[in-house]
Short mmCIF file of N, CA and C in Angstrom, two decimals:
data_model
loop_
_atom_site.label_atom_id
_atom_site.label_comp_id
_atom_site.label_asym_id
_atom_site.label_seq_id
_atom_site.Cartn_x
_atom_site.Cartn_y
_atom_site.Cartn_z
N MET O 10 0.83 -1.20 0.00
CA MET O 10 0.00 0.00 0.00
C MET O 10 0.87 1.26 0.00
N LYS O 11 1.93 1.25 0.82
CA LYS O 11 2.81 2.41 0.88
C LYS O 11 3.49 2.65 -0.46
N LYS O 12 3.84 1.57 -1.17
CA LYS O 12 4.49 1.70 -2.47
C LYS O 12 3.54 2.33 -3.48
N GLN O 13 2.26 1.97 -3.42
CA GLN O 13 1.28 2.52 -4.35
C GLN O 13 1.09 4.03 -4.12
N VAL O 14 1.03 4.42 -2.85
CA VAL O 14 0.88 5.83 -2.51
C VAL O 14 2.11 6.60 -2.99
N LEU O 15 3.29 6.05 -2.71
CA LEU O 15 4.52 6.70 -3.13
C LEU O 15 4.59 6.82 -4.65
N PHE O 16 4.22 5.74 -5.35
CA PHE O 16 4.22 5.77 -6.82
C PHE O 16 3.25 6.84 -7.33
N GLY O 17 2.07 6.89 -6.75
CA GLY O 17 1.08 7.89 -7.15
C GLY O 17 1.59 9.30 -6.94
N LEU O 18 2.26 9.51 -5.83
CA LEU O 18 2.81 10.82 -5.51
C LEU O 18 3.90 11.21 -6.52
N VAL O 19 4.79 10.29 -6.80
CA VAL O 19 5.87 10.54 -7.76
C VAL O 19 5.29 10.78 -9.15
N ALA O 20 4.31 9.99 -9.56
CA ALA O 20 3.70 10.15 -10.88
C ALA O 20 3.01 11.51 -10.98
N GLY O 21 2.33 11.92 -9.93
CA GLY O 21 1.65 13.23 -9.92
C GLY O 21 2.63 14.37 -10.05
N ILE O 22 3.72 14.29 -9.33
CA ILE O 22 4.76 15.33 -9.41
C ILE O 22 5.35 15.38 -10.80
N ALA O 23 5.59 14.22 -11.40
CA ALA O 23 6.16 14.17 -12.75
C ALA O 23 5.20 14.79 -13.76
N LEU O 24 3.91 14.50 -13.61
CA LEU O 24 2.93 15.09 -14.53
C LEU O 24 2.87 16.60 -14.39
N MET O 25 2.91 17.08 -13.16
CA MET O 25 2.87 18.53 -12.94
C MET O 25 4.11 19.19 -13.50
N ALA O 26 5.25 18.58 -13.33
CA ALA O 26 6.50 19.14 -13.85
C ALA O 26 6.46 19.17 -15.37
N GLY O 27 5.94 18.14 -15.99
CA GLY O 27 5.83 18.09 -17.44
C GLY O 27 4.89 19.15 -17.96
N ALA O 28 3.79 19.36 -17.27
CA ALA O 28 2.82 20.38 -17.70
C ALA O 28 3.41 21.77 -17.62
N SER O 29 4.16 22.06 -16.56
CA SER O 29 4.72 23.40 -16.43
C SER O 29 5.83 23.63 -17.44
N THR O 30 6.58 22.59 -17.78
CA THR O 30 7.63 22.71 -18.77
C THR O 30 7.04 22.97 -20.15
N ALA O 31 5.93 22.29 -20.45
CA ALA O 31 5.30 22.43 -21.76
C ALA O 31 4.76 23.84 -21.97
N SER O 32 4.34 24.50 -20.90
CA SER O 32 3.75 25.82 -21.07
C SER O 32 4.73 26.95 -20.73
N ALA O 33 5.96 26.61 -20.42
CA ALA O 33 6.95 27.64 -20.07
C ALA O 33 7.26 28.50 -21.28
N GLN O 34 7.55 29.77 -21.02
CA GLN O 34 7.89 30.68 -22.10
C GLN O 34 9.33 30.47 -22.53
N SER O 35 9.58 30.75 -23.78
CA SER O 35 10.92 30.60 -24.33
C SER O 35 11.34 31.90 -25.01
N ALA O 36 12.31 32.56 -24.41
CA ALA O 36 12.83 33.79 -25.01
C ALA O 36 13.45 33.51 -26.37
N ALA O 37 14.06 32.33 -26.53
CA ALA O 37 14.66 31.98 -27.82
C ALA O 37 13.58 31.87 -28.90
N ASP O 38 12.45 31.27 -28.56
CA ASP O 38 11.34 31.19 -29.52
C ASP O 38 10.73 32.58 -29.73
N GLY O 39 10.72 33.39 -28.68
CA GLY O 39 10.21 34.75 -28.79
C GLY O 39 11.05 35.61 -29.71
N GLU O 40 12.34 35.33 -29.76
CA GLU O 40 13.22 36.08 -30.68
C GLU O 40 12.80 35.81 -32.12
N LYS O 41 12.37 34.59 -32.40
CA LYS O 41 11.90 34.26 -33.75
C LYS O 41 10.61 35.04 -34.07
N VAL O 42 9.73 35.16 -33.09
CA VAL O 42 8.49 35.92 -33.29
C VAL O 42 8.82 37.39 -33.50
N PHE O 43 9.85 37.88 -32.81
CA PHE O 43 10.24 39.29 -32.91
C PHE O 43 10.72 39.68 -34.30
N ARG O 44 11.11 38.71 -35.10
CA ARG O 44 11.60 39.03 -36.45
C ARG O 44 10.60 39.88 -37.23
N ALA O 45 9.31 39.64 -37.03
CA ALA O 45 8.28 40.44 -37.71
C ALA O 45 8.28 41.87 -37.18
N CYS O 46 8.64 42.05 -35.94
CA CYS O 46 8.63 43.38 -35.30
C CYS O 46 9.81 44.24 -35.75
N LYS O 47 10.91 43.56 -36.14
CA LYS O 47 12.14 44.25 -36.53
C LYS O 47 11.96 45.18 -37.73
N ALA O 48 10.94 44.94 -38.51
CA ALA O 48 10.70 45.79 -39.68
C ALA O 48 10.43 47.24 -39.24
N CYS O 49 9.89 47.40 -38.03
CA CYS O 49 9.53 48.75 -37.56
C CYS O 49 10.23 49.17 -36.26
N HIS O 50 10.66 48.21 -35.46
CA HIS O 50 11.19 48.51 -34.13
C HIS O 50 12.64 48.07 -33.96
N SER O 51 13.38 48.87 -33.24
CA SER O 51 14.76 48.56 -32.87
C SER O 51 14.81 48.27 -31.37
N LEU O 52 15.80 47.51 -30.97
CA LEU O 52 16.04 47.28 -29.54
C LEU O 52 17.14 48.20 -29.02
N GLU O 53 17.73 48.96 -29.93
CA GLU O 53 18.82 49.86 -29.60
C GLU O 53 18.28 51.19 -29.07
N ALA O 54 18.86 51.66 -27.98
CA ALA O 54 18.42 52.92 -27.38
C ALA O 54 18.55 54.06 -28.39
N GLY O 55 17.50 54.85 -28.53
CA GLY O 55 17.53 56.03 -29.39
C GLY O 55 17.36 55.76 -30.86
N LYS O 56 17.33 54.51 -31.27
CA LYS O 56 17.21 54.19 -32.70
C LYS O 56 15.75 53.87 -33.02
N LYS O 57 15.08 54.86 -33.59
CA LYS O 57 13.68 54.64 -33.96
C LYS O 57 13.59 54.30 -35.44
N GLY O 58 12.49 53.73 -35.81
CA GLY O 58 12.19 53.43 -37.20
C GLY O 58 10.77 53.91 -37.45
N VAL O 59 10.00 53.10 -38.13
CA VAL O 59 8.58 53.41 -38.30
C VAL O 59 7.92 53.44 -36.92
N GLY O 60 8.42 52.57 -36.04
CA GLY O 60 7.96 52.52 -34.66
C GLY O 60 9.07 52.98 -33.73
N PRO O 61 8.74 53.22 -32.47
CA PRO O 61 9.76 53.68 -31.51
C PRO O 61 10.73 52.57 -31.13
N SER O 62 11.88 52.96 -30.60
CA SER O 62 12.82 51.99 -30.04
C SER O 62 12.13 51.30 -28.87
N LEU O 63 12.39 50.01 -28.74
CA LEU O 63 11.81 49.26 -27.62
C LEU O 63 12.78 49.14 -26.45
N HIS O 64 13.95 49.75 -26.58
CA HIS O 64 14.92 49.72 -25.49
C HIS O 64 14.28 50.33 -24.23
N GLY O 65 14.38 49.63 -23.11
CA GLY O 65 13.81 50.12 -21.86
C GLY O 65 12.29 50.05 -21.80
N LEU O 66 11.71 49.20 -22.62
CA LEU O 66 10.25 49.11 -22.73
C LEU O 66 9.55 48.77 -21.42
N MET O 67 9.99 47.73 -20.75
CA MET O 67 9.27 47.25 -19.58
C MET O 67 9.40 48.26 -18.43
N GLY O 68 8.24 48.66 -17.93
CA GLY O 68 8.21 49.65 -16.86
C GLY O 68 8.10 51.08 -17.36
N ARG O 69 8.18 51.27 -18.67
CA ARG O 69 8.09 52.61 -19.26
C ARG O 69 6.63 52.99 -19.46
N GLN O 70 6.36 54.27 -19.38
CA GLN O 70 5.02 54.81 -19.63
C GLN O 70 4.78 54.83 -21.14
N SER O 71 3.58 54.50 -21.57
CA SER O 71 3.23 54.48 -23.00
C SER O 71 3.36 55.88 -23.60
N GLY O 72 3.82 55.91 -24.84
CA GLY O 72 3.89 57.16 -25.59
C GLY O 72 4.94 58.14 -25.13
N THR O 73 6.07 57.65 -24.59
CA THR O 73 7.04 58.58 -24.00
C THR O 73 8.46 58.52 -24.56
N VAL O 74 8.71 57.75 -25.62
CA VAL O 74 10.06 57.73 -26.18
C VAL O 74 10.33 59.08 -26.82
N GLU O 75 11.38 59.72 -26.35
CA GLU O 75 11.77 61.05 -26.83
C GLU O 75 12.00 61.02 -28.34
N GLY O 76 11.40 61.97 -29.04
CA GLY O 76 11.63 62.12 -30.47
C GLY O 76 10.75 61.27 -31.36
N PHE O 77 9.86 60.48 -30.80
CA PHE O 77 8.96 59.68 -31.64
C PHE O 77 7.58 60.32 -31.66
N ALA O 78 7.00 60.41 -32.85
CA ALA O 78 5.69 61.05 -33.03
C ALA O 78 4.56 60.05 -32.78
N TYR O 79 4.16 59.93 -31.54
CA TYR O 79 3.08 59.02 -31.16
C TYR O 79 1.72 59.59 -31.53
N SER O 80 0.76 58.71 -31.69
CA SER O 80 -0.64 59.12 -31.87
C SER O 80 -1.14 59.68 -30.54
N PRO O 81 -2.13 60.56 -30.59
CA PRO O 81 -2.72 61.05 -29.34
C PRO O 81 -3.25 59.89 -28.48
N ALA O 82 -3.77 58.85 -29.13
CA ALA O 82 -4.29 57.69 -28.38
C ALA O 82 -3.20 57.05 -27.53
N MET O 83 -2.02 56.88 -28.10
CA MET O 83 -0.92 56.25 -27.35
C MET O 83 -0.40 57.19 -26.27
N LYS O 84 -0.28 58.47 -26.60
CA LYS O 84 0.18 59.44 -25.60
C LYS O 84 -0.76 59.50 -24.40
N ASN O 85 -2.05 59.38 -24.66
CA ASN O 85 -3.05 59.52 -23.60
C ASN O 85 -3.47 58.19 -22.97
N ALA O 86 -2.89 57.08 -23.41
CA ALA O 86 -3.28 55.77 -22.89
C ALA O 86 -2.93 55.62 -21.41
N ASN O 87 -1.89 56.33 -20.97
CA ASN O 87 -1.49 56.30 -19.56
C ASN O 87 -1.28 54.88 -19.04
N LEU O 88 -0.53 54.10 -19.81
CA LEU O 88 -0.21 52.72 -19.42
C LEU O 88 1.25 52.62 -19.03
N THR O 89 1.53 51.72 -18.13
CA THR O 89 2.91 51.32 -17.87
C THR O 89 3.07 49.96 -18.52
N TRP O 90 4.09 49.83 -19.37
CA TRP O 90 4.28 48.57 -20.08
C TRP O 90 4.79 47.51 -19.11
N ASN O 91 4.01 46.48 -18.95
CA ASN O 91 4.35 45.30 -18.16
C ASN O 91 3.84 44.09 -18.94
N ASP O 92 4.05 42.91 -18.40
CA ASP O 92 3.65 41.69 -19.13
C ASP O 92 2.16 41.71 -19.49
N GLU O 93 1.32 42.09 -18.55
CA GLU O 93 -0.12 42.05 -18.77
C GLU O 93 -0.56 43.05 -19.84
N ASN O 94 -0.15 44.31 -19.72
CA ASN O 94 -0.55 45.32 -20.71
C ASN O 94 0.04 45.02 -22.08
N LEU O 95 1.28 44.57 -22.09
CA LEU O 95 1.92 44.25 -23.36
C LEU O 95 1.21 43.09 -24.05
N ALA O 96 0.81 42.08 -23.29
CA ALA O 96 0.09 40.94 -23.87
C ALA O 96 -1.23 41.39 -24.49
N LYS O 97 -1.95 42.23 -23.80
CA LYS O 97 -3.23 42.72 -24.34
C LYS O 97 -3.00 43.56 -25.59
N TYR O 98 -1.99 44.40 -25.56
CA TYR O 98 -1.70 45.27 -26.70
C TYR O 98 -1.22 44.46 -27.91
N LEU O 99 -0.28 43.56 -27.69
CA LEU O 99 0.27 42.81 -28.81
C LEU O 99 -0.72 41.82 -29.40
N ALA O 100 -1.67 41.37 -28.62
CA ALA O 100 -2.70 40.46 -29.13
C ALA O 100 -3.70 41.21 -30.02
N ASP O 101 -3.99 42.47 -29.69
CA ASP O 101 -4.98 43.25 -30.44
C ASP O 101 -4.68 44.74 -30.28
N PRO O 102 -3.68 45.25 -31.00
CA PRO O 102 -3.26 46.65 -30.82
C PRO O 102 -4.40 47.67 -30.98
N LYS O 103 -5.20 47.52 -31.99
CA LYS O 103 -6.28 48.49 -32.24
C LYS O 103 -7.42 48.33 -31.23
N GLY O 104 -7.65 47.13 -30.78
CA GLY O 104 -8.71 46.90 -29.80
C GLY O 104 -8.32 47.36 -28.41
N PHE O 105 -7.05 47.20 -28.05
CA PHE O 105 -6.60 47.57 -26.71
C PHE O 105 -6.39 49.08 -26.57
N ILE O 106 -5.83 49.71 -27.60
CA ILE O 106 -5.66 51.17 -27.59
C ILE O 106 -6.23 51.68 -28.92
N ALA O 107 -7.52 51.93 -28.91
CA ALA O 107 -8.19 52.41 -30.13
C ALA O 107 -7.57 53.73 -30.56
N GLY O 108 -7.30 53.82 -31.87
CA GLY O 108 -6.75 55.06 -32.42
C GLY O 108 -5.23 55.12 -32.46
N ASN O 109 -4.55 54.06 -31.98
CA ASN O 109 -3.09 54.09 -32.09
C ASN O 109 -2.73 53.82 -33.54
N LYS O 110 -1.51 54.14 -33.92
CA LYS O 110 -1.16 54.03 -35.34
C LYS O 110 -0.29 52.83 -35.70
N MET O 111 -0.14 51.87 -34.78
CA MET O 111 0.64 50.68 -35.14
C MET O 111 -0.16 49.84 -36.14
N ALA O 112 0.43 49.64 -37.30
CA ALA O 112 -0.23 48.90 -38.38
C ALA O 112 0.15 47.41 -38.27
N TYR O 113 -0.41 46.76 -37.29
CA TYR O 113 -0.13 45.35 -37.07
C TYR O 113 -1.39 44.72 -36.50
N ALA O 114 -1.78 43.58 -37.05
CA ALA O 114 -3.04 42.93 -36.64
C ALA O 114 -2.95 42.28 -35.26
N GLY O 115 -1.75 41.95 -34.83
CA GLY O 115 -1.59 41.34 -33.51
C GLY O 115 -1.04 39.93 -33.58
N VAL O 116 -0.51 39.47 -32.46
CA VAL O 116 0.02 38.10 -32.33
C VAL O 116 -1.17 37.22 -31.95
N LYS O 117 -1.50 36.30 -32.80
CA LYS O 117 -2.72 35.51 -32.61
C LYS O 117 -2.51 34.22 -31.81
N LYS O 118 -1.32 33.64 -31.86
CA LYS O 118 -1.06 32.39 -31.15
C LYS O 118 -0.59 32.69 -29.73
N GLU O 119 -1.25 32.09 -28.75
CA GLU O 119 -0.96 32.33 -27.34
C GLU O 119 0.51 32.02 -27.00
N ASP O 120 1.03 30.90 -27.51
CA ASP O 120 2.42 30.55 -27.22
C ASP O 120 3.38 31.58 -27.82
N ASP O 121 3.10 32.03 -29.04
CA ASP O 121 3.94 33.06 -29.66
C ASP O 121 3.93 34.33 -28.83
N LEU O 122 2.77 34.69 -28.33
CA LEU O 122 2.64 35.91 -27.52
C LEU O 122 3.45 35.79 -26.22
N LYS O 123 3.31 34.68 -25.54
CA LYS O 123 4.06 34.46 -24.29
C LYS O 123 5.56 34.45 -24.55
N ASN O 124 5.97 33.80 -25.63
CA ASN O 124 7.39 33.74 -25.95
C ASN O 124 7.94 35.11 -26.34
N LEU O 125 7.16 35.87 -27.09
CA LEU O 125 7.58 37.22 -27.47
C LEU O 125 7.77 38.10 -26.23
N ILE O 126 6.86 38.01 -25.30
CA ILE O 126 6.98 38.82 -24.08
C ILE O 126 8.19 38.37 -23.26
N ALA O 127 8.44 37.07 -23.20
CA ALA O 127 9.64 36.59 -22.51
C ALA O 127 10.90 37.16 -23.16
N TYR O 128 10.91 37.18 -24.48
CA TYR O 128 12.06 37.75 -25.20
C TYR O 128 12.19 39.24 -24.94
N LEU O 129 11.09 39.97 -25.01
CA LEU O 129 11.15 41.42 -24.79
C LEU O 129 11.59 41.76 -23.38
N ASN O 130 11.22 40.93 -22.42
CA ASN O 130 11.68 41.16 -21.04
C ASN O 130 13.20 41.11 -20.95
N GLU O 131 13.82 40.26 -21.73
CA GLU O 131 15.28 40.14 -21.73
C GLU O 131 15.95 41.17 -22.66
N ALA O 132 15.41 41.29 -23.86
CA ALA O 132 16.09 42.04 -24.92
C ALA O 132 15.94 43.55 -24.82
N THR O 133 14.98 44.04 -24.06
CA THR O 133 14.75 45.49 -24.02
C THR O 133 15.39 46.15 -22.81
N LYS O 134 16.15 45.40 -22.05
CA LYS O 134 16.80 45.96 -20.84
C LYS O 134 17.88 46.92 -21.24
#
């Protein structure tokens, strides 16, 4: 009986560990998703393109990169970029901040979105 309980406990822990590993974010996979973003955004401080530089993104107030011409919607959004706000914005830019000028339909796959945010957390420091 003790062996069965122990086996059940070990099997349960293994299943939980497998589930968390399967859903873990991957910055390396997020870098692949970011390739689409590179057309407009730089990770280099002060280097803007069609979109603003993403350097220092996490924790920054929306619409505040010096020298970038933001839409009034982005300037007035009054958001601090964090995982939650970024996920909502990247999934549906026009729906989350109506009137912003980012011409991108959004990241539709949940895993791609999580991986992209993991990458941005590392790459925008």
